């Protein structure tokens, strides 16, 4: 028997798009309608629901908050890779890490943040680069925070288990140094993991930080946000970076709006926080 796929009404589309926007800042416009349908269809099958009306009811029900997290996981795009946009890691090794590692050796606190870490390839690439610059970094006050709004991605990042295909780009030297073979996959070594902390964090919510960062990676995520949310985020990153700290963003992103005067563009999508104070009440 041929079954017709359920239809998404305009009211349901708006409701789902509004929930996603409220929870993550991600904009779902008409152009993304078929993507939304495909991704939520998968949830319908998993939950054994007949149509989108039943799904909307579930979102309004007692376990609605839990389902909203699944909805976010379903809708986020998690494409990533080890050493993606390698010029950023080159900039770290050639200029940024030298003074920071001297600070670490002198007992100072050094902090990195991968703010949309997906399945972990980005923060681990950061860790490998730091360890190449300072092999004993884990013995100093050096930490990498890896966060993402998608709980499934945070779990995968923390697990640190990667298929051979994903690891190939590391080459034999790095993979032998930083990974261990586990069955037909590769696991990040525990001594590397010791430098990282993983947390589920929505960039548009409150940030639980007490201190500032020296380097922030926020790459290939603001492209999914509307202009206002994106500009607010630049402002908040400026407030969260030490003077002279670096913000790396994705290849098709740029710092715009009032925050542009808080940064100097010093490389390809690489910004240095200047001394201009942040004026707004960024949290
Ligand atoms: C395309 S991946 C980019 C991963 C990595 N930064 C890179 O460039 O390879 C985008 C990631 O942003 C996350 N994301 C989307 N909205 C977010 C939000 N509001 N707060 C935190 N992370 C978010 C998604 O879950 C996804 O893992």
Coordinates of C-alpha atoms and ligand atoms in Angstrom, one line a residue:
X1 CA 0.0 0.0 0.0
X2 CA 1.3 3.4 -0.9
X3 CA 1.1 5.9 1.9
X4 CA 1.1 9.6 1.2
X5 CA 3.6 11.6 3.4
X6 CA 2.0 13.9 6.0
X7 CA 1.5 17.5 5.0
X8 CA 2.8 20.4 6.9
X9 CA 0.2 23.2 7.2
X10 CA 1.3 26.8 7.2
X11 CA 0.3 27.2 10.9
X12 CA 2.4 24.1 11.8
X13 CA 5.3 25.4 9.8
X14 CA 5.1 28.8 11.6
X15 CA 4.8 27.1 15.0
X16 CA 7.9 24.9 14.4
X17 CA 9.9 27.7 12.9
X18 CA 9.1 29.9 15.8
X19 CA 10.1 27.3 18.4
X20 CA 13.4 26.6 16.6
X21 CA 14.1 30.3 16.4
X22 CA 13.3 30.9 20.0
X23 CA 15.4 28.0 21.2
X24 CA 18.5 28.4 18.9
X25 CA 18.3 31.6 16.9
X26 CA 18.3 29.5 13.8
X27 CA 16.1 31.0 11.0
X28 CA 13.8 28.6 9.2
X29 CA 12.4 30.4 6.2
X30 CA 10.2 29.1 3.3
X31 CA 13.4 28.1 1.4
X32 CA 14.1 25.6 4.2
X33 CA 10.6 24.2 4.4
X34 CA 11.4 20.9 2.7
X35 CA 14.5 20.5 4.9
X36 CA 12.3 21.0 8.0
X37 CA 9.7 18.5 6.6
X38 CA 12.4 15.9 5.9
X39 CA 14.1 16.2 9.3
X40 CA 10.8 16.2 11.3
X41 CA 9.5 13.3 9.3
X42 CA 12.3 11.3 10.8
X43 CA 11.1 12.3 14.3
X44 CA 7.5 11.2 13.3
X45 CA 8.8 7.8 12.4
X46 CA 10.8 7.4 15.6
X47 CA 7.9 8.5 17.7
X48 CA 5.4 6.6 15.7
X49 CA 3.3 9.7 15.1
X50 CA 0.9 10.0 12.1
X51 CA 1.3 13.6 11.2
X52 CA 2.8 17.0 12.1
X53 CA -0.4 18.0 14.1
X54 CA 0.4 15.1 16.5
X55 CA 4.0 16.3 16.6
X56 CA 3.0 19.9 17.5
X57 CA 0.8 18.5 20.2
X58 CA 3.7 16.5 21.6
X59 CA 5.7 19.7 21.7
X60 CA 2.9 21.3 23.8
X61 CA 2.6 18.3 26.1
X62 CA 4.2 17.2 29.3
X63 CA 7.5 16.0 27.7
X64 CA 7.5 19.0 25.3
X65 CA 10.7 20.5 26.7
X66 CA 12.6 17.2 26.1
X67 CA 11.1 16.9 22.5
X68 CA 12.3 20.5 21.8
X69 CA 15.9 19.3 22.4
X70 CA 15.3 16.5 19.9
X71 CA 13.8 19.0 17.5
X72 CA 17.0 21.1 17.8
X73 CA 19.2 18.0 17.2
X74 CA 17.1 17.2 14.2
X75 CA 17.3 20.6 12.6
X76 CA 20.9 21.6 13.3
X77 CA 23.5 21.1 10.5
X78 CA 26.6 19.5 12.1
X79 CA 29.0 19.3 9.2
X80 CA 32.6 19.6 10.4
X81 CA 36.0 18.1 10.0
X82 CA 39.4 18.0 11.7
X83 CA 41.5 21.1 10.8
X84 CA 38.7 22.5 8.7
X85 CA 39.8 25.9 7.3
X86 CA 43.4 25.0 8.2
X87 CA 44.7 28.6 7.9
X88 CA 43.2 29.3 11.4
X89 CA 45.3 26.5 12.9
X90 CA 48.3 27.8 11.0
X91 CA 47.7 31.2 12.5
X92 CA 47.5 29.7 15.9
X93 CA 50.8 27.8 15.5
X94 CA 52.7 30.6 13.8
X95 CA 51.7 33.6 15.9
X96 CA 49.0 33.3 18.5
X97 CA 50.2 30.4 20.6
X98 CA 53.7 31.5 21.2
X99 CA 52.9 34.3 23.7
X100 CA 49.9 32.3 25.1
X101 CA 52.1 29.3 25.9
X102 CA 54.7 31.5 27.5
X103 CA 51.9 32.8 29.7
X104 CA 50.9 29.2 30.5
X105 CA 54.5 28.3 31.4
X106 CA 54.6 31.4 33.7
X107 CA 51.5 30.0 35.5
X108 CA 48.9 32.2 33.9
X109 CA 45.4 31.0 32.9
X110 CA 44.9 30.3 29.2
X111 CA 41.4 29.6 27.8
X112 CA 40.1 28.6 24.4
X113 CA 36.4 28.2 23.4
X114 CA 35.0 26.2 20.5
X115 CA 31.6 27.8 20.7
X116 CA 29.7 25.5 18.2
X117 CA 31.8 22.4 18.4
X118 CA 29.5 20.0 16.7
X119 CA 31.0 16.4 17.0
X120 CA 34.3 17.7 18.4
X121 CA 36.7 17.8 15.4
X122 CA 37.2 21.5 15.9
X123 CA 38.1 21.6 19.6
X124 CA 40.3 18.5 19.2
X125 CA 42.1 20.1 16.3
X126 CA 42.7 23.1 18.6
X127 CA 44.0 20.7 21.4
X128 CA 46.4 19.0 18.9
X129 CA 47.7 22.4 17.8
X130 CA 48.2 23.5 21.4
X131 CA 49.9 20.3 22.3
X132 CA 52.2 20.7 19.3
X133 CA 53.2 24.1 20.6
X134 CA 53.4 23.0 24.3
X135 CA 53.5 19.3 24.8
X136 CA 53.1 19.6 28.6
X137 CA 50.1 22.0 28.2
X138 CA 47.8 19.8 30.2
X139 CA 50.1 20.3 33.3
X140 CA 49.5 24.1 33.1
X141 CA 46.3 26.1 33.5
X142 CA 45.3 25.6 29.9
X143 CA 41.7 24.6 29.0
X144 CA 39.5 24.3 26.0
X145 CA 35.8 24.7 26.4
X146 CA 33.8 22.8 23.7
X147 CA 30.1 23.7 23.6
X148 CA 27.1 23.2 21.3
X149 CA 23.4 23.7 21.5
X150 CA 22.8 20.1 20.3
X151 CA 23.0 17.6 23.2
X152 CA 23.7 14.7 20.8
X153 CA 26.7 16.5 19.3
X154 CA 28.1 17.4 22.8
X155 CA 27.8 13.7 23.7
X156 CA 29.6 12.6 20.5
X157 CA 32.3 15.3 21.0
X158 CA 32.9 14.1 24.6
X159 CA 33.1 10.5 23.4
X160 CA 35.8 11.5 20.9
X161 CA 35.4 8.4 18.7
X162 CA 35.9 8.9 14.9
X163 CA 35.8 6.8 11.8
X164 CA 38.9 6.2 9.8
X165 CA 37.7 8.4 7.0
X166 CA 37.4 11.4 9.4
X167 CA 40.8 10.8 10.9
X168 CA 42.7 10.4 7.6
X169 CA 43.2 14.2 7.2
X170 CA 45.3 14.1 10.3
X171 CA 48.0 12.1 8.6
X172 CA 50.0 9.3 10.3
X173 CA 52.0 11.5 12.7
X174 CA 49.1 13.3 14.3
X175 CA 46.8 10.3 14.4
X176 CA 49.5 8.1 16.1
X177 CA 50.3 10.9 18.6
X178 CA 46.8 11.9 19.5
X179 CA 44.5 9.0 18.8
X180 CA 44.3 5.3 19.7
X181 CA 42.8 2.6 17.5
X182 CA 39.6 1.2 18.9
X183 CA 38.1 -1.6 16.8
X184 CA 37.5 -0.1 13.4
X185 CA 37.5 3.5 14.7
X186 CA 39.9 6.0 16.4
X187 CA 39.6 7.4 19.9
X188 CA 41.1 10.6 21.1
X189 CA 43.7 9.8 23.8
X190 CA 42.7 10.5 27.4
X191 CA 45.6 12.8 28.0
X192 CA 44.4 15.0 25.2
X193 CA 40.8 14.9 26.4
X194 CA 42.0 16.0 29.8
X195 CA 42.5 19.5 28.4
X196 CA 38.8 19.8 27.2
X197 CA 35.5 20.5 28.9
X198 CA 32.3 19.7 27.1
X199 CA 29.0 21.5 27.8
X200 CA 25.6 22.0 26.2
X201 CA 25.3 25.7 25.6
X202 CA 23.0 27.8 23.5
X203 CA 24.8 30.8 22.2
X204 CA 21.7 32.9 22.6
X205 CA 21.2 32.0 26.3
X206 CA 23.1 33.1 29.4
X207 CA 26.7 32.2 29.4
X208 CA 28.0 30.7 32.7
X209 CA 31.5 32.1 32.5
X210 CA 33.4 33.8 35.3
X211 CA 36.6 34.5 33.3
X212 CA 37.4 35.6 29.7
X213 CA 38.9 33.7 26.8
X214 CA 42.1 34.2 24.8
X215 CA 40.8 32.5 21.7
X216 CA 37.2 31.9 20.5
X217 CA 36.3 29.7 17.6
X218 CA 32.7 30.4 16.4
X219 CA 32.8 29.1 12.9
X220 CA 30.0 28.3 10.4
X221 CA 27.1 28.8 12.8
X222 CA 26.1 32.5 12.6
X223 CA 25.2 31.8 9.0
X224 CA 22.0 30.1 10.4
X225 CA 21.0 33.2 12.5
X226 CA 19.2 36.3 11.7
X227 CA 21.2 39.6 11.5
X228 CA 20.1 40.9 14.9
X229 CA 21.0 37.7 16.7
X230 CA 24.3 37.5 14.8
X231 CA 25.3 41.1 15.6
X232 CA 24.4 40.7 19.3
X233 CA 26.7 37.6 19.4
X234 CA 29.7 39.5 18.0
X235 CA 29.1 42.0 20.8
X236 CA 29.0 39.3 23.4
X237 CA 32.1 37.6 22.1
X238 CA 33.9 41.0 22.3
X239 CA 32.9 41.2 26.0
X240 CA 34.1 37.6 26.6
X241 CA 37.6 38.0 25.0
X242 CA 40.7 39.3 26.7
X243 CA 42.2 42.4 25.0
X244 CA 44.4 41.1 22.2
X245 CA 42.4 37.9 22.1
X246 CA 41.3 36.2 18.8
X247 CA 38.0 35.4 17.3
X248 CA 37.9 33.0 14.4
X249 CA 34.7 32.8 12.3
X250 CA 33.7 30.8 9.3
X251 CA 34.7 31.4 5.7
X252 CA 31.4 33.0 4.7
X253 CA 30.9 35.0 7.9
X254 CA 32.1 38.5 8.9
X255 CA 31.8 40.6 12.1
X256 CA 29.3 43.3 11.3
X257 CA 27.3 45.9 13.2
X258 CA 28.4 48.0 16.2
X259 CA 30.9 45.2 17.3
X260 CA 33.0 45.8 14.2
X261 CA 34.8 48.6 16.0
X262 CA 35.7 46.3 18.8
X263 CA 37.8 44.0 16.5
X264 CA 40.6 44.4 14.0
X265 CA 40.6 42.0 11.0
X266 CA 44.1 40.6 11.1
X267 CA 43.8 37.5 8.9
X268 CA 41.3 35.5 6.9
X269 CA 38.1 35.6 9.0
X270 CA 40.5 36.1 12.0
X271 CA 39.8 39.1 14.3
X272 CA 41.8 40.6 17.2
X273 CA 39.9 42.1 20.1
X274 CA 41.1 45.7 20.5
X275 CA 41.1 47.9 23.6
X276 CA 37.8 49.7 22.8
X277 CA 35.4 48.9 25.7
X278 CA 32.1 47.1 25.0
X279 CA 29.3 49.7 25.5
X280 CA 26.2 47.5 25.8
X281 CA 25.0 45.4 28.6
X282 CA 26.1 42.2 26.9
X283 CA 25.6 39.2 29.3
Ligands
LIG1 C1 28.0 23.5 10.7 S1 28.4 23.1 12.4 C2 29.9 23.9 12.6 C3 30.9 23.1 13.4 C4 32.3 23.7 13.5 N1 32.3 25.0 14.2 C5 33.0 23.9 12.2 O1 33.1 25.0 11.7 O2 33.4 22.9 11.6 C6 27.3 24.2 13.2 C7 27.1 23.9 14.7 O3 26.4 24.9 15.3 C8 25.5 24.4 16.3 N2 24.6 25.4 16.7 C9 23.5 25.9 16.0 N3 22.8 26.8 16.7 C10 23.5 27.0 17.9 C11 23.3 27.8 19.0 N4 22.3 28.6 19.1 N5 24.2 27.7 20.0 C12 25.2 26.9 20.0 N6 25.5 26.1 18.9 C13 24.6 26.1 17.9 C14 24.9 23.2 15.6 O4 24.4 22.3 16.5 C15 26.1 22.7 14.9 O5 26.8 21.6 15.6

